mmCIF file of C-alpha atoms in Angstrom:
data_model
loop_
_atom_site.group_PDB
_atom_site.id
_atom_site.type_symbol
_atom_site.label_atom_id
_atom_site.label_comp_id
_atom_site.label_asym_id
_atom_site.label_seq_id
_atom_site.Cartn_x
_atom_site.Cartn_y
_atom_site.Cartn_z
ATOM 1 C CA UNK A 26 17.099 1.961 3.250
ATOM 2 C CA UNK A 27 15.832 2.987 -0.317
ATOM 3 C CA UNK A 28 13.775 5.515 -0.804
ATOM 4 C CA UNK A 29 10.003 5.730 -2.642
ATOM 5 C CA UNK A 30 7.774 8.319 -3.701
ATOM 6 C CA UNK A 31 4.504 7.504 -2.756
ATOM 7 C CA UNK A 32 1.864 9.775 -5.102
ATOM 8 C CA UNK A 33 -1.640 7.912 -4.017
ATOM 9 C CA UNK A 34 -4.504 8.308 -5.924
ATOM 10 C CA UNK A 35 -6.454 11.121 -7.110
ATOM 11 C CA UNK A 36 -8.762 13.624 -5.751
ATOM 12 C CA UNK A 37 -11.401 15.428 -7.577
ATOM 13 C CA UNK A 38 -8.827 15.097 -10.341
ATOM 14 C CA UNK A 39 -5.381 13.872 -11.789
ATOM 15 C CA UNK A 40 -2.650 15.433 -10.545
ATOM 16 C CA UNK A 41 -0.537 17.489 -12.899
ATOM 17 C CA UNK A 42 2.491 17.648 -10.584
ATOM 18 C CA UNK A 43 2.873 14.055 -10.536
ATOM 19 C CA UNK A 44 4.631 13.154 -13.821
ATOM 20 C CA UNK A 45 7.238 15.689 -13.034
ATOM 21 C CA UNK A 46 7.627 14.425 -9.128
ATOM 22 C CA UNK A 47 7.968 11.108 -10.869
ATOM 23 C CA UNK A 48 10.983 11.781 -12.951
ATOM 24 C CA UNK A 49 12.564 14.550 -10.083
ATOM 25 C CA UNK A 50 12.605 11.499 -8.099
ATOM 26 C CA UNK A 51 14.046 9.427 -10.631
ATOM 27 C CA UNK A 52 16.662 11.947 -10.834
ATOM 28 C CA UNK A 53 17.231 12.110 -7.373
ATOM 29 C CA UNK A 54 18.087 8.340 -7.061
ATOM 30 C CA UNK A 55 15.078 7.508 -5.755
ATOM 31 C CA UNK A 56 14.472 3.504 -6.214
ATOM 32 C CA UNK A 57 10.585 3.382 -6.978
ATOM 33 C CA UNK A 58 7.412 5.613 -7.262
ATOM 34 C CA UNK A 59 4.017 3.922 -6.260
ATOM 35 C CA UNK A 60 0.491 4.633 -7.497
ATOM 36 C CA UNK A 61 -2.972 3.616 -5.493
ATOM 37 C CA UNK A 62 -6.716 3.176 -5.964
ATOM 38 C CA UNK A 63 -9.594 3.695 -4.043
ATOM 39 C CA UNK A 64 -12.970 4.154 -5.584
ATOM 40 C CA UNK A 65 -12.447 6.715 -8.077
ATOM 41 C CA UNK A 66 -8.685 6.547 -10.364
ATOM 42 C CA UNK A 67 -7.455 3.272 -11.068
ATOM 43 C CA UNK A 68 -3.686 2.233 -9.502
ATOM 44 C CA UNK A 69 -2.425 1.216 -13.137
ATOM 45 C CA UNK A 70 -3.428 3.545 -16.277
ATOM 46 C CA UNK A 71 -1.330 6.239 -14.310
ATOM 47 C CA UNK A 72 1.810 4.270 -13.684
ATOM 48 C CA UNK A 73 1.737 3.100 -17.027
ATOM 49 C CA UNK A 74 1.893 6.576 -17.901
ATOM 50 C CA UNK A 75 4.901 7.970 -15.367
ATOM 51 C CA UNK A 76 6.420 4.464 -17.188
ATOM 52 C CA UNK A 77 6.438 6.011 -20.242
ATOM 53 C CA UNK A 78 8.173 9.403 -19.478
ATOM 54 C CA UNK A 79 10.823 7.361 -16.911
ATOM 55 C CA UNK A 80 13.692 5.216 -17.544
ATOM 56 C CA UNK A 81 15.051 3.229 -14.300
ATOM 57 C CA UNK A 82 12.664 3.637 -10.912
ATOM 58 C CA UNK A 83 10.814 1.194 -10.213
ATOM 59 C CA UNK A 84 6.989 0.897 -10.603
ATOM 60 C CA UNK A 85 4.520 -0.392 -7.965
ATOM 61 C CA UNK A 86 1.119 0.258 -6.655
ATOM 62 C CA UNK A 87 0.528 0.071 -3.642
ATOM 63 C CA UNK A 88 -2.167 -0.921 -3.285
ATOM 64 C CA UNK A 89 -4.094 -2.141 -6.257
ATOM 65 C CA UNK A 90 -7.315 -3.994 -4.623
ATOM 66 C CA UNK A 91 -8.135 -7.138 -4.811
ATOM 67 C CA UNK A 92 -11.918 -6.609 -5.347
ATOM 68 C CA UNK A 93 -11.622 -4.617 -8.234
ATOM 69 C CA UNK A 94 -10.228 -7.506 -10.568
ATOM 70 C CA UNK A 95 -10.381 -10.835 -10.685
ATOM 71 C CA UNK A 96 -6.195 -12.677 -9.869
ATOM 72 C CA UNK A 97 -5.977 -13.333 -13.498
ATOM 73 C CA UNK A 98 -6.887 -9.542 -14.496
ATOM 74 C CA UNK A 99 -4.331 -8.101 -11.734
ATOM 75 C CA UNK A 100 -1.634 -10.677 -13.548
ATOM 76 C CA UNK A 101 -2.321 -9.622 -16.763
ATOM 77 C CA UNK A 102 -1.995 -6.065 -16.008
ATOM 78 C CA UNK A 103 0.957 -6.615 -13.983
ATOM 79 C CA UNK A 104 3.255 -8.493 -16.625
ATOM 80 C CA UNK A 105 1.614 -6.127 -19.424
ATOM 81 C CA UNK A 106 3.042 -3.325 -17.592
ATOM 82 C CA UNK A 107 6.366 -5.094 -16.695
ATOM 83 C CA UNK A 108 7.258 -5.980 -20.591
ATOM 84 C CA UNK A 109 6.431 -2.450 -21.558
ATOM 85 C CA UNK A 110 8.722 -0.944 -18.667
ATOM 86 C CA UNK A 111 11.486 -3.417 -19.425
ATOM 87 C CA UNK A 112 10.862 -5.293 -16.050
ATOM 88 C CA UNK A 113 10.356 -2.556 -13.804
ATOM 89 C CA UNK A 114 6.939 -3.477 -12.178
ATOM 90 C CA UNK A 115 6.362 -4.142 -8.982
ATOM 91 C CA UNK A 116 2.632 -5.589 -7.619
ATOM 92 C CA UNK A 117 1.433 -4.609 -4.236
ATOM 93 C CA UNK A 118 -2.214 -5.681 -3.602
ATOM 94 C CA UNK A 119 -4.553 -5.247 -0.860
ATOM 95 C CA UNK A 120 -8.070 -6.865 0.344
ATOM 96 C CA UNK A 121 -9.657 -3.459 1.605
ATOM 97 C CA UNK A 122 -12.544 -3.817 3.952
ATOM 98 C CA UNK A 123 -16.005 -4.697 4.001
ATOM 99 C CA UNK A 124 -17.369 -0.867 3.250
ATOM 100 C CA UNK A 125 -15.301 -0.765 0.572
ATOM 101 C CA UNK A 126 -15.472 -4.158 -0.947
ATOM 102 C CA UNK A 127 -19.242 -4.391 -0.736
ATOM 103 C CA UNK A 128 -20.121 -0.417 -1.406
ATOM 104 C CA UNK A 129 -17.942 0.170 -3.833
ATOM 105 C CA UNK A 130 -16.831 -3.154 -5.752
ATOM 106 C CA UNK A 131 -20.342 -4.535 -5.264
ATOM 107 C CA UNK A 132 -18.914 -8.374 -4.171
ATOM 108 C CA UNK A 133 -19.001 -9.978 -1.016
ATOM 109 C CA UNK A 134 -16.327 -9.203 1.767
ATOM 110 C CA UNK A 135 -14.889 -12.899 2.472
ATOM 111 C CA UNK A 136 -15.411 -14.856 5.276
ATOM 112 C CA UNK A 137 -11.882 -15.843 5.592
ATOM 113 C CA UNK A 138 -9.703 -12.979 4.291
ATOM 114 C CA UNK A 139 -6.511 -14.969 4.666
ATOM 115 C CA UNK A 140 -7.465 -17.727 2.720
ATOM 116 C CA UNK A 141 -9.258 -15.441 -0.324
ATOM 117 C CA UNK A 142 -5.875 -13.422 -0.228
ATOM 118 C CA UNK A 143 -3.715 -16.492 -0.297
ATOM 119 C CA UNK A 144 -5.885 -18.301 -3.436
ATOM 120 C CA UNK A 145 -5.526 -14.708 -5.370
ATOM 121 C CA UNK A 146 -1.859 -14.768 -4.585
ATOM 122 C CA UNK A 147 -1.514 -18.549 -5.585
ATOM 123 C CA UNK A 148 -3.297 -17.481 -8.724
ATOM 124 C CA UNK A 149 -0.777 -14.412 -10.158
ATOM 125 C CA UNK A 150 1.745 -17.111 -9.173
ATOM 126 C CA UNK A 151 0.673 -19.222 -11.767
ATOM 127 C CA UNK A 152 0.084 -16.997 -14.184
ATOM 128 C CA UNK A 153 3.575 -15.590 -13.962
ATOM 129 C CA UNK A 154 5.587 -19.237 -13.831
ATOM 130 C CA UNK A 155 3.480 -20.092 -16.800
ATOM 131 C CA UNK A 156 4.806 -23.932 -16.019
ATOM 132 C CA UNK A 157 0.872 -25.053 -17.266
ATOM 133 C CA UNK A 158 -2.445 -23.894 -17.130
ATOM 134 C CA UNK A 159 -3.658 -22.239 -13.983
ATOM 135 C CA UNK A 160 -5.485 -24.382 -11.785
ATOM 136 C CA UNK A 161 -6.871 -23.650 -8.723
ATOM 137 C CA UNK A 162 -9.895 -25.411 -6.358
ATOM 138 C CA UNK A 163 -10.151 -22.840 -4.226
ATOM 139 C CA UNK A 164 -12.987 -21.170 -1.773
ATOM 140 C CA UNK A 165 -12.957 -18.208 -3.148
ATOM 141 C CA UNK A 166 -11.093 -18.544 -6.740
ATOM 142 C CA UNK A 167 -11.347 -21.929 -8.869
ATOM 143 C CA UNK A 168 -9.884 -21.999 -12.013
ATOM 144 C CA UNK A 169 -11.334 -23.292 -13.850
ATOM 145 C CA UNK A 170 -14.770 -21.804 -12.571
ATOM 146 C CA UNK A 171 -17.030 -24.980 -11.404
ATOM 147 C CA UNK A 172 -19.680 -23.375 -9.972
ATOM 148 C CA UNK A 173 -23.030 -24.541 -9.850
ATOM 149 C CA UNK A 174 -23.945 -21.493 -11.897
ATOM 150 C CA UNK A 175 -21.466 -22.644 -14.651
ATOM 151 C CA UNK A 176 -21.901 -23.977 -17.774
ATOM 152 C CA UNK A 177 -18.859 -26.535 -17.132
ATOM 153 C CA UNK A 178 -17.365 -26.214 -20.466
ATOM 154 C CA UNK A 179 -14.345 -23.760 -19.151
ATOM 155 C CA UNK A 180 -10.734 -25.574 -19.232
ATOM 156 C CA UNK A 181 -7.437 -24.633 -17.847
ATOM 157 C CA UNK A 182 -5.554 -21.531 -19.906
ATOM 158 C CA UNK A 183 -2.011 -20.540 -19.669
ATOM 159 C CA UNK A 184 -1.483 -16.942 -20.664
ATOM 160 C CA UNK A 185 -0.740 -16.427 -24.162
ATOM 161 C CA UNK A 186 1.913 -13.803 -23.478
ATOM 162 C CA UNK A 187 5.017 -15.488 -21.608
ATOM 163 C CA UNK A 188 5.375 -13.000 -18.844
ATOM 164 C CA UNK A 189 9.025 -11.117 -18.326
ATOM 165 C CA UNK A 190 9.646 -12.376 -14.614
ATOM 166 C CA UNK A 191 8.688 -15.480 -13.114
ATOM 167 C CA UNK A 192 9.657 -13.750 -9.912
ATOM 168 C CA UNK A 193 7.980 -10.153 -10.747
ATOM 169 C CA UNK A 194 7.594 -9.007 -6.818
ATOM 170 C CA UNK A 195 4.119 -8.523 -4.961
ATOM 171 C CA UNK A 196 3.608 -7.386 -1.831
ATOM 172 C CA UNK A 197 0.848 -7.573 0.339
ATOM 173 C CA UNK A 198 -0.934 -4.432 1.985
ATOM 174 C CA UNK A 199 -2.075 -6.436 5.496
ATOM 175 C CA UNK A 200 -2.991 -4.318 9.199
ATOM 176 C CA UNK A 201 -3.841 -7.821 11.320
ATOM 177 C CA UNK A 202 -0.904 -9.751 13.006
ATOM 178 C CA UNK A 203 -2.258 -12.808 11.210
ATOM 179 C CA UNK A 204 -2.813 -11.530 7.683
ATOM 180 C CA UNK A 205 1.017 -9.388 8.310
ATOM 181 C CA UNK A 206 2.829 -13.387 9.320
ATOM 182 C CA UNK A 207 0.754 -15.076 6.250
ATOM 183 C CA UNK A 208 2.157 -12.277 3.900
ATOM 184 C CA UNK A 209 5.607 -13.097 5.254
ATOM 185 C CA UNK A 210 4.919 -16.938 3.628
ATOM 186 C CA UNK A 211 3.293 -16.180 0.686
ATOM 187 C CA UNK A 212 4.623 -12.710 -0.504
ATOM 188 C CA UNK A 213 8.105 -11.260 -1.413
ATOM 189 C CA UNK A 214 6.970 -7.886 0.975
ATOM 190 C CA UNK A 215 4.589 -5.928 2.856
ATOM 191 C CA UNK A 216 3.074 -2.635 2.558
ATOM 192 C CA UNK A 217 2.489 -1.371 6.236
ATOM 193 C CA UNK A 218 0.019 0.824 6.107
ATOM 194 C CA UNK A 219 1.360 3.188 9.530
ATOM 195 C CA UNK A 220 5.066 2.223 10.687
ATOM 196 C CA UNK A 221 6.309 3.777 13.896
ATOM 197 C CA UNK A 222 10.104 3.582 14.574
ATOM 198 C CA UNK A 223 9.044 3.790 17.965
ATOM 199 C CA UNK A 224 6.954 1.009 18.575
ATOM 200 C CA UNK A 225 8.642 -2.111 15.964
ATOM 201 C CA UNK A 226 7.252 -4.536 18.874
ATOM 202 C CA UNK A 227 4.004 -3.836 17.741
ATOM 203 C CA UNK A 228 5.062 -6.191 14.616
ATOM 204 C CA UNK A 229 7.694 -8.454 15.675
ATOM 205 C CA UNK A 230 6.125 -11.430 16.313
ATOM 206 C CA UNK A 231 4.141 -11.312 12.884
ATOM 207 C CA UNK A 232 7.790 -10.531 11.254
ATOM 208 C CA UNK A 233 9.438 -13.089 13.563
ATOM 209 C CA UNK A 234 9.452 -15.585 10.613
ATOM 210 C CA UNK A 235 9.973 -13.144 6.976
ATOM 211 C CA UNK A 236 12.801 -14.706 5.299
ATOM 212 C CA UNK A 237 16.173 -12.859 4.064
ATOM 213 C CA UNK A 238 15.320 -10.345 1.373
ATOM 214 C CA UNK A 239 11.790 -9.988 2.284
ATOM 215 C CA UNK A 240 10.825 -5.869 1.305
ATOM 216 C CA UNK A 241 9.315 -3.404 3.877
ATOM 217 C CA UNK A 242 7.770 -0.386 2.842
ATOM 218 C CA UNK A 243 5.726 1.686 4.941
ATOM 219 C CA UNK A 244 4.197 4.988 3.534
ATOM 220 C CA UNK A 245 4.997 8.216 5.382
ATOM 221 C CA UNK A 246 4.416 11.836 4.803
ATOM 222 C CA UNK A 247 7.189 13.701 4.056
ATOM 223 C CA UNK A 248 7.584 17.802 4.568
ATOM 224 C CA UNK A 249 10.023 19.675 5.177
ATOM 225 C CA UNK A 250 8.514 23.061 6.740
ATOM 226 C CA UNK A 251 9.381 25.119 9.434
ATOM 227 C CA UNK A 252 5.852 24.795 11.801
ATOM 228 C CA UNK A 253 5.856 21.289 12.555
ATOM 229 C CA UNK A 254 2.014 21.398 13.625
ATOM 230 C CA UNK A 255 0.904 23.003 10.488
ATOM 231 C CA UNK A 256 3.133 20.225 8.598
ATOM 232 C CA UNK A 257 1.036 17.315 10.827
ATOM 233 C CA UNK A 258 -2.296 18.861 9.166
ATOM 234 C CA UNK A 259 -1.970 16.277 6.425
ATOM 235 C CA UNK A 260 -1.274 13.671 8.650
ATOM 236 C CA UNK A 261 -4.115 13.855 10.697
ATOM 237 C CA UNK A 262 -6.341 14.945 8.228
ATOM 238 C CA UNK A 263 -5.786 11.266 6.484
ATOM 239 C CA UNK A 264 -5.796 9.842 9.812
ATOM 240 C CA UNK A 265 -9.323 11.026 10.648
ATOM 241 C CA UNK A 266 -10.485 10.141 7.616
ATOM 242 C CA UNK A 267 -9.209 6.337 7.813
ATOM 243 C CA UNK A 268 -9.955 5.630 11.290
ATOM 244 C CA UNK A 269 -13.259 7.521 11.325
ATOM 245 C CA UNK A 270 -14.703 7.019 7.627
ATOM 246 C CA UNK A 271 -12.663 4.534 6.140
ATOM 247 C CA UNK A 272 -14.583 1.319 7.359
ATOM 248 C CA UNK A 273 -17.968 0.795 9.682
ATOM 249 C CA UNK A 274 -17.980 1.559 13.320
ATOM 250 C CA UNK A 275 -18.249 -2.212 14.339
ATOM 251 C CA UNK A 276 -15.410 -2.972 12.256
ATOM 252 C CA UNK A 277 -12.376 -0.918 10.893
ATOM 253 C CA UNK A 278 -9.148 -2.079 10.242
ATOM 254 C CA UNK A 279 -7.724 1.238 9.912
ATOM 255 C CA UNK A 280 -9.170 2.109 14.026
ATOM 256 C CA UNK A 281 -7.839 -1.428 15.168
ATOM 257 C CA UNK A 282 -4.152 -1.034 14.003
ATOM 258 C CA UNK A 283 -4.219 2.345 15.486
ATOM 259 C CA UNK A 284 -5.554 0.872 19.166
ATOM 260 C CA UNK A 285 -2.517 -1.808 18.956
ATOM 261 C CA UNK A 286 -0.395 1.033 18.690
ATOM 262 C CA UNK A 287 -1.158 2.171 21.762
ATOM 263 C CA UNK A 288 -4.224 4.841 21.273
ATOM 264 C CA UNK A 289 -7.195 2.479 21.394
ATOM 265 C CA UNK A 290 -9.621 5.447 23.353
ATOM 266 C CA UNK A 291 -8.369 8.068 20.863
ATOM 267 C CA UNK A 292 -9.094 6.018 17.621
ATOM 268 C CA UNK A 293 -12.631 5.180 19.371
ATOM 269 C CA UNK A 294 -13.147 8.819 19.914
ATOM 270 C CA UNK A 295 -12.043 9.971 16.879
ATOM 271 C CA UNK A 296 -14.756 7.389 14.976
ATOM 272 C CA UNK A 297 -17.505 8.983 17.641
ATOM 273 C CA UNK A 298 -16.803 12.749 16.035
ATOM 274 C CA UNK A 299 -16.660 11.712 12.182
ATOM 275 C CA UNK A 300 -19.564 9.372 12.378
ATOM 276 C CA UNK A 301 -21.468 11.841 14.180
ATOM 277 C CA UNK A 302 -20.864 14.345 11.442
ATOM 278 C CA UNK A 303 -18.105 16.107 13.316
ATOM 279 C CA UNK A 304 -15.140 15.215 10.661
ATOM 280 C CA UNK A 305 -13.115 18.819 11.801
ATOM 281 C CA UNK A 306 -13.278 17.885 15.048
ATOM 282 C CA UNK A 307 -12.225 14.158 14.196
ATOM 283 C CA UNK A 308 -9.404 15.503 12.681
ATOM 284 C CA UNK A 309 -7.923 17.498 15.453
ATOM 285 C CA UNK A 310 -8.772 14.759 17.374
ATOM 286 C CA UNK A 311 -6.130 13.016 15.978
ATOM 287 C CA UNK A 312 -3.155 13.014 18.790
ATOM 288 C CA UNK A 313 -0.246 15.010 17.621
ATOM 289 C CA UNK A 314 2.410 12.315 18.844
ATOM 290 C CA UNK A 315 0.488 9.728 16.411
ATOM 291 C CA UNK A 316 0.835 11.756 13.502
ATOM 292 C CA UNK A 317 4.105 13.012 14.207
ATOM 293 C CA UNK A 318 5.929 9.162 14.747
ATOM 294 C CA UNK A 319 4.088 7.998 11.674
ATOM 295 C CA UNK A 320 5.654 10.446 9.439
ATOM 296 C CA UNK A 321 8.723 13.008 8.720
ATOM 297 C CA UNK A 322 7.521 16.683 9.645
ATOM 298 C CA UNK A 323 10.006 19.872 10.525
ATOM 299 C CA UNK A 324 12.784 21.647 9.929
ATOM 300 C CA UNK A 325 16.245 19.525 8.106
ATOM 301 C CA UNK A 326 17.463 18.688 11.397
ATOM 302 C CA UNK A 327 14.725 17.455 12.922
ATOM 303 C CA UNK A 328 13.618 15.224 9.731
ATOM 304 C CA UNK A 329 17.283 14.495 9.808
ATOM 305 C CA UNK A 330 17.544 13.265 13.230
ATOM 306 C CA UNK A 331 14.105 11.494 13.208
ATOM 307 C CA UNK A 332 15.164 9.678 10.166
ATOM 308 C CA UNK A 333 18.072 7.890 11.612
ATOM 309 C CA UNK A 334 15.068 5.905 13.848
ATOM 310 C CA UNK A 335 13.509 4.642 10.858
ATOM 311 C CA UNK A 336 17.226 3.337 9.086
ATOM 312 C CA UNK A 337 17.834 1.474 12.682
ATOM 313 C CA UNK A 338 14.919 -0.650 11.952
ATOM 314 C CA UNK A 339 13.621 -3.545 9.852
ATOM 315 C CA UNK A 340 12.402 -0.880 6.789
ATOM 316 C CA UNK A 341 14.099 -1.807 3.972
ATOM 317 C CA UNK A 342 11.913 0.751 1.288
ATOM 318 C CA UNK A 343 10.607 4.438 2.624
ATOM 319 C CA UNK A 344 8.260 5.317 0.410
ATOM 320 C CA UNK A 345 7.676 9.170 0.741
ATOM 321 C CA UNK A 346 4.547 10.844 0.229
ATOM 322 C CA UNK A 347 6.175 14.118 -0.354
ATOM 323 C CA UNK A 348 4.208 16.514 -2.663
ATOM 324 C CA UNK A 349 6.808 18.896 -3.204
ATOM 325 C CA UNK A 350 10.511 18.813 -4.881
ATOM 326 C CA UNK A 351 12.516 20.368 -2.357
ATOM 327 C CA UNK A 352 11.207 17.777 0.144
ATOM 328 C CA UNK A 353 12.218 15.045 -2.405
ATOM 329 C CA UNK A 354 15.778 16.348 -2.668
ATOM 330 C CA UNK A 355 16.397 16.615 0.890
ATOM 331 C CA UNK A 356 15.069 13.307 1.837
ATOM 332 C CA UNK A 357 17.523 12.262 -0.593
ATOM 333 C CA UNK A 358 20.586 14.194 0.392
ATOM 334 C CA UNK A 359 19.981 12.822 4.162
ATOM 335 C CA UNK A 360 19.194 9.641 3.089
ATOM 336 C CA UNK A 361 22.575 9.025 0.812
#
């Protein structure tokens, strides 16, 4: 199991640690660091700029959304970034949700989220084969654009710049069991958003079909720390946040993964508190357990020990949100 370093996005601000985590991973032997967006930092200025002061990990985001660029913009910027890191890029992608998508992005939430992912997957495929001009009739991406709004003069482009890989990898961020078996077809890995060693059935029919080499890479928080409950503060502090504000109460995908994993009335319950205003409560709401099989929280030996659940399994890429160094080293040392 390789090992990540998951850095997100920003807060209020960038993060000045996170150049430094970046190459005291790299050090480490860490395989990849991963950046993310939501609706403030973007997912790629700041990897190209950890690129620049790093040699060898790998580069992904995870996720870059969908809404925020059209296919052909997320393919430029991903083989851009690839040439200038001598073929280190990686391209994980997500859909978001409605709240997001329509607040945010200002653009419609699909109808069909399987088939708009799979036409803006089809598309970056294109674009990095470069075998002709893109062309795609699609529901919800044609290229060339024939809409009735169009002037019907655009024609079929190839990119100019002849992209490093063919085969650069993307990855899909999906939650549903039908969006997590399409991105086994159509995508060279997925980006779960909560794994739980404990409960791999909650996944294994979608996975039942992924083909030999196909990547894995759940995000987890990382800490090593002697009080295991103040170390799940974190945890549950995201998780209140995604299953209570991250999405509406009639539908949020963040609530629904958490209900297939067994805690349906504590997900419901913890939407009730934030969306009433109550967003401390919703966060100690959160069930200890929850937080604690999603991530890596204690003392060595009990990190150690828990982490020999998540090497049994299908994970082929850990990818640690771990915001100090001495976490990052011992993840490695138990991980080598």
């Amino acid at each position: 199991m390789r090992l990540g370093l998951a850095l997100g996005y920003w807060g209020r601000g960038p993060d000045p640690g996170h150049v430094a985590l970046a190459q005291e991973a790299e050090r480490l032997g860490y395989d990849s660091v991963w950046t993310a967006e939501a609706w403030g930092s973007d997912a790629f200025t700041p990897l190209t700029w950890i690129a620049a002061q790093t040699s060898r990990i790998r580069l992904g985001t995870a996720v870059a959304q969908m809404a925020a660029r059209s296919p052909v913009t997320t393919a430029m910027h991903a083989l851009t970034l690839d040439h200038l890191s001598g073929g280190r890029m990686m391209l994980g992608m997500g859909l978001s949700g409605p709240q997001v998508v329509e607040g945010w992005y200002g653009r419609p939430f699909p109808k069909s989220p399987l088939t708009a992912t799979r036409e803006y997957v089809e598309v970056i495929r294109q674009v990095l084969r470069r075998e002709g001009a893109v062309e795609v009739a699609g529901r919800f991406h044609s290229h060339p654009y024939t809409g009735e709004d169009g002037t019907g003069l655009g024609k079929p482009l190839k990119p100019i710049t002849h992209p490093l890989r063919a085969d650069l990898p993307l990855l899909l961020g999906a939650e549903g069991p039908k969006n997590i078996a399409q991105t086994t077809r159509i995508a060279d890995g997925w980006l779960p958003l909560y794994w739980s060693p404990l409960r791999t059935d909650v996944y294994e029919a979608s996975l039942a079909d992924a083909p030999e080499g196909f990547l894995i890479a759940p995000m987890a928080r990382v800490k090593v720390c002697d009080d295991v409950a103040e170390g799940l503060l974190p945890v549950k502090a995201m998780l209140g946040f995604y299953i209570g504000g991250m999405g509406h109460a009639a539908r949020n995908f963040h609530a629904d993964l958490m209900a297939r994993m067994g805690y349906a009335d504590e997900a419901r319950h913890i939407q009730e508190l934030f969306l009433a205003g109550r967003r401390e409560e919703a966060v100690l709401a959160v069930p200890d357990a929850f937080a604690d099989e999603i991530s890596l929280v204690g003392p060595r030996a009990r990190i150690a020990e828990r982490l020999e659940l998540w090497r049994r399994g299908p994970v082929t890429d850990l990818l640690a949100l771990a915001p100090d160094p001495h976490t990052l080293r011992v993840l490695a040392e138990l991980n080598s």
